[in-house]
Amino acid sequence: MAVTKCLRISPLLFMMMGTLAFLAASCSQTAFAQDEAVLGELKKLVVHFDRVTPDVYRSGLIPEEAAPLLKELGVKTVINFDNDDERAQKEAAYLKLFGIYTVWIPWSGWDRPRDQDVEKFLSLMREPRLKPVLVHCKRGSERTGVGIAVWRISEFNWTAAQAYDEMKHYTYRRFLQGHLKRYVYEFARKHGESTARITNGFEQMKTSLFYFFFQLRKLNPFWHRHSRV
């Protein structure tokens, strides 16, 4: 009798399970469509805005009108590499209004990032409670490109070449800022990729000369006015 009763109930259970599965799938599709719509709006508003992984985004400077869209997308944390303090403070203020936490790690794209800043960035990227996270600088190309590159190498075992290809996709200025490519290759070599080297002799010479030139410019008292890129 018990078996017969179970058999009679089973179709009802299957119907309920099917209904729940359908509702869950419908909600998931609706949420995905909403996210894609918000993502499209942000790509119009914010230079180089893009999704890197499901919980990591990248971009250039964030205009104030983008803040509510970031909130709608679910972004919890913004990591800002922009080295303009006034601009960074203003951005942090309007993001805070929408409950978005900002971490400021300023450095100039004309220079190499400091090791301690890179370690701080990677430790933040490893923290699940901070995600979804948005990483950005001024253009969303050079400094953001380096940040995402070292994260890819450190956490996903990407090669330097793979990480560099992604940098180029976001209009990385390889001629002027070749020192950042060199930094990424050196980072990969330190993390076990022994073959990560720039073999083009002309590129090495050009990179060294440009980097030396920009280091000399630091002696100029007006340097800070021209280094915010």
Coordinates of C-alpha atoms in Angstrom, one line a residue:
M1 CA 0.0 0.0 0.0
A2 CA 2.8 2.4 0.9
V3 CA 4.5 1.7 -2.4
T4 CA 1.3 2.3 -4.3
K5 CA 0.7 5.6 -2.5
C6 CA 4.3 6.8 -3.3
L7 CA 3.7 6.0 -7.0
R8 CA 0.5 8.0 -7.0
I9 CA 2.3 11.0 -5.4
S10 CA 5.4 10.9 -7.6
P11 CA 3.7 12.5 -10.7
L12 CA 2.6 15.4 -8.5
L13 CA 6.1 15.8 -7.2
F14 CA 7.6 15.7 -10.6
M15 CA 5.1 18.4 -11.8
M16 CA 6.1 20.6 -8.8
M17 CA 9.8 20.1 -9.4
G18 CA 9.3 20.9 -13.1
T19 CA 7.4 24.1 -12.3
L20 CA 10.1 25.2 -9.8
A21 CA 12.8 24.5 -12.4
F22 CA 10.9 26.5 -15.0
L23 CA 10.5 29.4 -12.7
A24 CA 14.1 29.4 -11.7
A25 CA 15.2 29.3 -15.3
S26 CA 12.8 32.1 -16.2
C27 CA 14.2 34.3 -13.3
S28 CA 17.7 33.5 -14.3
Q29 CA 17.1 34.5 -17.9
T30 CA 15.3 37.7 -16.8
A31 CA 18.2 38.7 -14.5
F32 CA 20.7 37.9 -17.3
A33 CA 18.8 40.1 -19.8
Q34 CA 18.7 42.9 -17.2
D35 CA 22.4 42.7 -16.6
E36 CA 23.1 42.7 -20.3
A37 CA 21.0 45.8 -20.7
V38 CA 22.8 47.6 -17.9
L39 CA 26.1 46.5 -19.3
G40 CA 25.2 48.0 -22.6
E41 CA 24.3 51.3 -21.0
L42 CA 27.6 51.4 -19.1
K43 CA 29.6 50.7 -22.3
K44 CA 28.0 53.8 -23.8
L45 CA 28.8 56.0 -20.7
V46 CA 32.2 54.7 -19.6
V47 CA 35.2 54.4 -21.8
H48 CA 36.5 50.8 -22.3
F49 CA 33.9 49.4 -19.9
D50 CA 33.8 45.7 -20.1
R51 CA 33.2 42.5 -18.2
V52 CA 36.4 40.5 -17.6
T53 CA 34.8 37.6 -15.7
P54 CA 31.3 37.2 -14.1
D55 CA 32.5 39.2 -11.0
V56 CA 35.2 41.4 -12.4
Y57 CA 34.8 44.5 -14.6
R58 CA 37.2 47.0 -16.0
S59 CA 36.9 50.6 -17.4
G60 CA 38.3 54.1 -17.7
L61 CA 37.1 57.0 -15.5
I62 CA 33.6 56.6 -14.0
P63 CA 31.2 59.5 -14.6
E64 CA 28.8 60.3 -11.9
E65 CA 25.8 59.2 -13.9
A66 CA 27.2 55.7 -14.2
A67 CA 27.1 55.2 -10.4
P68 CA 23.5 54.0 -10.2
L69 CA 24.1 51.6 -13.1
L70 CA 27.0 50.1 -11.3
K71 CA 24.8 49.6 -8.3
E72 CA 22.2 48.0 -10.4
L73 CA 24.9 45.7 -11.9
G74 CA 25.8 44.6 -8.4
V75 CA 29.3 46.2 -8.2
K76 CA 30.4 46.3 -4.6
T77 CA 34.0 47.6 -4.9
V78 CA 35.9 49.9 -7.2
I79 CA 39.7 49.7 -7.3
N80 CA 41.0 53.0 -8.8
F81 CA 44.5 53.4 -10.2
D82 CA 44.0 57.1 -11.3
N83 CA 46.7 59.3 -9.7
D84 CA 44.6 62.5 -9.7
D85 CA 43.7 62.9 -6.1
E86 CA 40.9 65.5 -6.6
R87 CA 39.3 63.3 -9.2
A88 CA 39.6 60.2 -7.1
Q89 CA 38.1 61.8 -4.0
K90 CA 35.1 63.1 -6.0
E91 CA 34.5 59.7 -7.6
A92 CA 34.7 58.0 -4.2
A93 CA 32.1 60.4 -2.8
Y94 CA 29.4 59.8 -5.4
L95 CA 30.0 56.0 -5.5
K96 CA 29.6 56.0 -1.7
L97 CA 26.1 57.4 -2.1
F98 CA 25.2 54.1 -3.8
G99 CA 27.0 51.9 -1.3
I100 CA 30.0 51.2 -3.5
Y101 CA 33.3 50.9 -1.6
T102 CA 36.4 52.5 -3.3
V103 CA 40.0 51.5 -2.8
W104 CA 42.5 54.1 -4.2
I105 CA 45.9 52.7 -5.4
P106 CA 47.3 55.7 -7.3
W107 CA 50.2 55.4 -9.7
S108 CA 51.3 57.0 -13.0
G109 CA 51.1 55.1 -16.2
W110 CA 54.4 56.7 -17.2
D111 CA 56.0 54.7 -14.4
R112 CA 56.1 51.1 -13.2
P113 CA 53.8 50.1 -10.4
R114 CA 55.4 49.6 -7.0
D115 CA 55.6 45.9 -5.8
Q116 CA 53.6 46.7 -2.6
D117 CA 50.8 48.3 -4.7
V118 CA 50.6 45.2 -6.9
E119 CA 50.5 42.9 -3.9
K120 CA 47.8 45.1 -2.3
F121 CA 45.8 44.9 -5.6
L122 CA 46.1 41.1 -5.9
S123 CA 45.1 40.6 -2.2
L124 CA 41.9 42.7 -2.9
M125 CA 41.1 40.7 -6.0
R126 CA 41.3 37.5 -4.0
E127 CA 38.7 38.7 -1.5
P128 CA 35.3 37.2 -2.4
R129 CA 33.4 39.6 -0.2
L130 CA 34.5 42.6 -2.2
K131 CA 33.1 41.2 -5.5
P132 CA 31.8 42.0 -8.0
V133 CA 34.6 44.5 -8.4
L134 CA 35.5 47.1 -11.0
V135 CA 39.1 48.0 -11.8
H136 CA 39.8 51.3 -13.6
C137 CA 42.3 54.1 -14.3
K138 CA 41.9 57.1 -16.5
R139 CA 41.6 55.4 -19.9
G140 CA 41.0 51.9 -18.8
S141 CA 44.0 50.8 -21.0
E142 CA 47.5 51.0 -19.5
R143 CA 47.3 50.8 -15.7
T144 CA 44.1 48.8 -15.8
G145 CA 45.6 46.6 -18.4
V146 CA 48.6 45.9 -16.2
G147 CA 46.4 45.2 -13.2
I148 CA 44.2 42.7 -15.0
A149 CA 47.4 41.2 -16.6
V150 CA 49.2 40.5 -13.3
W151 CA 45.9 39.1 -11.9
R152 CA 45.5 36.8 -14.9
I153 CA 49.1 35.6 -14.5
S154 CA 49.0 35.2 -10.8
E155 CA 45.5 33.6 -10.4
F156 CA 44.9 31.9 -13.7
N157 CA 48.4 30.9 -14.9
W158 CA 48.1 33.0 -18.0
T159 CA 51.3 33.5 -20.0
A160 CA 52.7 36.9 -20.5
A161 CA 51.8 36.8 -24.2
Q162 CA 48.1 36.0 -23.4
A163 CA 47.9 38.8 -20.8
Y164 CA 49.6 41.2 -23.2
D165 CA 47.2 40.3 -26.0
E166 CA 44.3 41.3 -23.7
M167 CA 46.1 44.6 -23.0
K168 CA 46.3 45.4 -26.7
H169 CA 42.6 44.7 -27.1
Y170 CA 41.9 47.8 -25.0
T171 CA 44.1 50.2 -27.0
Y172 CA 47.2 49.9 -24.9
R173 CA 49.7 52.5 -26.1
R174 CA 52.6 50.1 -26.7
F175 CA 54.8 52.7 -28.4
L176 CA 54.9 55.2 -25.6
Q177 CA 54.4 52.9 -22.7
G178 CA 56.4 49.8 -23.6
H179 CA 57.8 49.8 -20.0
L180 CA 54.5 48.4 -18.9
K181 CA 54.7 45.5 -21.3
R182 CA 58.2 44.8 -19.9
Y183 CA 56.8 44.9 -16.4
V184 CA 54.1 42.3 -17.3
Y185 CA 56.8 40.0 -18.8
E186 CA 59.0 40.4 -15.8
F187 CA 56.1 39.6 -13.5
A188 CA 55.4 36.5 -15.5
R189 CA 59.0 35.4 -15.3
K190 CA 59.0 35.9 -11.5
H191 CA 55.9 33.7 -11.3
G192 CA 57.5 30.8 -13.1
E193 CA 57.3 31.5 -16.8
S194 CA 61.0 31.3 -17.6
T195 CA 60.5 32.0 -21.3
A196 CA 58.6 35.3 -20.8
R197 CA 61.0 37.6 -22.5
I198 CA 60.8 40.5 -25.0
T199 CA 63.1 39.2 -27.8
N200 CA 62.8 42.1 -30.2
G201 CA 66.0 44.1 -29.8
F202 CA 64.6 47.4 -31.2
E203 CA 61.6 47.2 -28.9
Q204 CA 63.9 46.7 -25.9
M205 CA 66.0 49.7 -26.9
K206 CA 63.0 51.9 -27.6
T207 CA 61.4 50.9 -24.3
S208 CA 64.5 51.7 -22.3
L209 CA 65.0 55.1 -24.0
F210 CA 61.4 56.2 -23.4
Y211 CA 61.4 55.0 -19.8
F212 CA 64.7 56.8 -19.2
F213 CA 63.2 60.0 -20.7
F214 CA 60.1 59.8 -18.5
Q215 CA 62.3 59.2 -15.4
L216 CA 64.2 62.4 -16.3
R217 CA 61.0 64.3 -16.6
K218 CA 60.3 63.7 -12.9
L219 CA 63.0 66.2 -12.1
N220 CA 60.8 68.9 -13.7
P221 CA 58.8 70.7 -10.9
F222 CA 55.8 70.7 -13.2
W223 CA 56.0 66.9 -13.7
H224 CA 52.8 66.2 -11.7
R225 CA 50.7 68.3 -14.1
H226 CA 51.6 66.0 -17.0
S227 CA 51.9 62.6 -15.4
R228 CA 48.2 62.0 -14.7
V229 CA 47.5 59.5 -17.4

